[in-house]
PDB file of C-alpha atoms in Angstrom:
ATOM      1  CA  MET A  59      -1.378   1.463  -6.095  1.00 84.00           C
ATOM      2  CA  ILE A  60      -3.364   4.454  -4.351  1.00 85.00           C
ATOM      3  CA  ASP A  61      -6.088   3.040  -5.819  1.00 87.00           C
ATOM      4  CA  VAL A  62      -6.227   0.193  -4.052  1.00 89.00           C
ATOM      5  CA  PHE A  63      -7.589   2.096  -0.927  1.00 86.00           C
ATOM      6  CA  ALA A  64     -10.981   2.731  -2.746  1.00 85.00           C
ATOM      7  CA  GLU A  65     -11.176  -0.523  -4.490  1.00 86.00           C
ATOM      8  CA  GLU A  66     -10.673  -2.452  -0.922  1.00 87.00           C
ATOM      9  CA  SER A  67     -12.226   0.078   0.723  1.00 89.00           C
ATOM     10  CA  LEU A  68      -9.797   0.221   3.095  1.00 92.00           C
ATOM     11  CA  ALA A  69      -9.764   2.199   6.335  1.00 93.00           C
ATOM     12  CA  ILE A  70      -7.346   3.451   9.064  1.00 94.00           C
ATOM     13  CA  GLY A  71      -6.085   0.176  10.594  1.00 94.00           C
ATOM     14  CA  ASP A  72      -6.988  -2.162   7.887  1.00 95.00           C
ATOM     15  CA  THR A  73      -4.765  -4.479   6.825  1.00 94.00           C
ATOM     16  CA  TYR A  74      -3.125  -3.501   2.854  1.00 95.00           C
ATOM     17  CA  PRO A  75      -3.113  -6.096   0.488  1.00 95.00           C
ATOM     18  CA  SER A  76       0.195  -8.514   0.569  1.00 94.00           C
ATOM     19  CA  GLU A  77       3.050  -7.661  -1.790  1.00 94.00           C
ATOM     20  CA  ALA A  78       2.117 -11.387  -3.813  1.00 95.00           C
ATOM     21  CA  LYS A  79      -1.740 -10.231  -4.085  1.00 95.00           C
ATOM     22  CA  LEU A  80      -0.736  -6.755  -5.710  1.00 95.00           C
ATOM     23  CA  CYS A  81       1.899  -8.352  -8.121  1.00 97.00           C
ATOM     24  CA  GLU A  82      -0.602 -10.767  -9.339  1.00 96.00           C
ATOM     25  CA  GLY A  83      -3.387  -7.742  -9.295  1.00 94.00           C
ATOM     26  CA  PHE A  84      -1.125  -5.384 -11.093  1.00 95.00           C
ATOM     27  CA  GLY A  85       0.958  -7.456 -13.403  1.00 96.00           C
ATOM     28  CA  VAL A  86       3.906  -5.748 -12.051  1.00 97.00           C
ATOM     29  CA  SER A  87       7.651  -7.394 -10.303  1.00 97.00           C
ATOM     30  CA  ARG A  88       7.945  -7.541  -6.621  1.00 96.00           C
ATOM     31  CA  THR A  89      10.600  -5.014  -6.771  1.00 97.00           C
ATOM     32  CA  ALA A  90       8.511  -2.385  -8.568  1.00 97.00           C
ATOM     33  CA  VAL A  91       5.447  -3.072  -5.759  1.00 96.00           C
ATOM     34  CA  ARG A  92       8.072  -2.553  -2.789  1.00 95.00           C
ATOM     35  CA  ARG A  93       9.303   0.739  -4.545  1.00 95.00           C
ATOM     36  CA  ALA A  94       5.396   1.816  -4.437  1.00 94.00           C
ATOM     37  CA  LEU A  95       4.955   0.568  -0.857  1.00 94.00           C
ATOM     38  CA  ALA A  96       8.389   2.568  -0.133  1.00 94.00           C
ATOM     39  CA  GLN A  97       6.730   5.752  -1.114  1.00 93.00           C
ATOM     40  CA  MET A  98       3.614   5.462   0.475  1.00 92.00           C
ATOM     41  CA  GLU A  99       5.399   4.298   3.372  1.00 93.00           C
ATOM     42  CA  GLY A 100       7.603   7.850   3.790  1.00 92.00           C
ATOM     43  CA  THR A 101       3.944   9.932   3.015  1.00 91.00           C
ATOM     44  CA  ALA A 102       2.817   7.841   6.187  1.00 92.00           C
ATOM     45  CA  LEU A 103       0.002   6.368   4.181  1.00 93.00           C
ATOM     46  CA  LEU A 104       1.092   2.479   5.523  1.00 95.00           C
ATOM     47  CA  ASP A 105       3.048   1.547   8.425  1.00 94.00           C
ATOM     48  CA  THR A 106       5.028  -1.745   8.278  1.00 91.00           C
ATOM     49  CA  VAL A 107       5.789  -4.144  11.287  1.00 88.00           C
ATOM     50  CA  HIS A 108       7.821  -7.303  10.163  1.00 88.00           C
ATOM     51  CA  GLY A 109       5.994 -10.474  10.222  1.00 87.00           C
ATOM     52  CA  LYS A 110       2.343  -8.849  10.218  1.00 87.00           C
ATOM     53  CA  GLY A 111       2.515  -6.852   6.840  1.00 91.00           C
ATOM     54  CA  ARG A 112       1.373  -3.148   6.481  1.00 95.00           C
ATOM     55  CA  THR A 113      -1.798  -1.500   7.551  1.00 95.00           C
ATOM     56  CA  VAL A 114      -3.364   1.717   6.742  1.00 95.00           C
ATOM     57  CA  ARG A 115      -1.968   4.821   8.758  1.00 94.00           C
ATOM     58  CA  ALA A 116      -4.009   7.518   6.509  1.00 93.00           C
ATOM     59  CA  LEU A 117      -6.253   7.900   3.659  1.00 90.00           C
ATOM     60  CA  PRO A 118      -5.048   9.283   0.636  1.00 88.00           C
ATOM     61  CA  THR A 119      -5.916  12.734  -0.261  1.00 80.00           C
ATOM     62  CA  PRO A 120      -5.587  14.291  -3.691  1.00 68.00           C
ATOM     63  CA  THR A 121      -2.117  16.083  -2.230  1.00 60.00           C
ATOM     64  CA  SER A 122      -0.655  12.948  -0.791  1.00 51.00           C
ATOM     65  CA  ARG A 123      -0.392  11.131  -4.141  1.00 51.00           C
ATOM     66  CA  PRO A 124       3.026   9.767  -5.008  1.00 54.00           C
TER      67      PRO A 124
END
């Protein structure tokens, strides 16, 4: 899901795609998407605000790939 940053041309502060959109786009379960998002939050790539979704906190580098 790291590739979404480039595919969507995301910049710091942009809204990351919703869980539903990611599930549909990757053809995976919501559980799988949530695990991947949690990893990206753990590496400080995303911030989550309840009710508002996720925003890009930092752009991935080759060393930030989970």
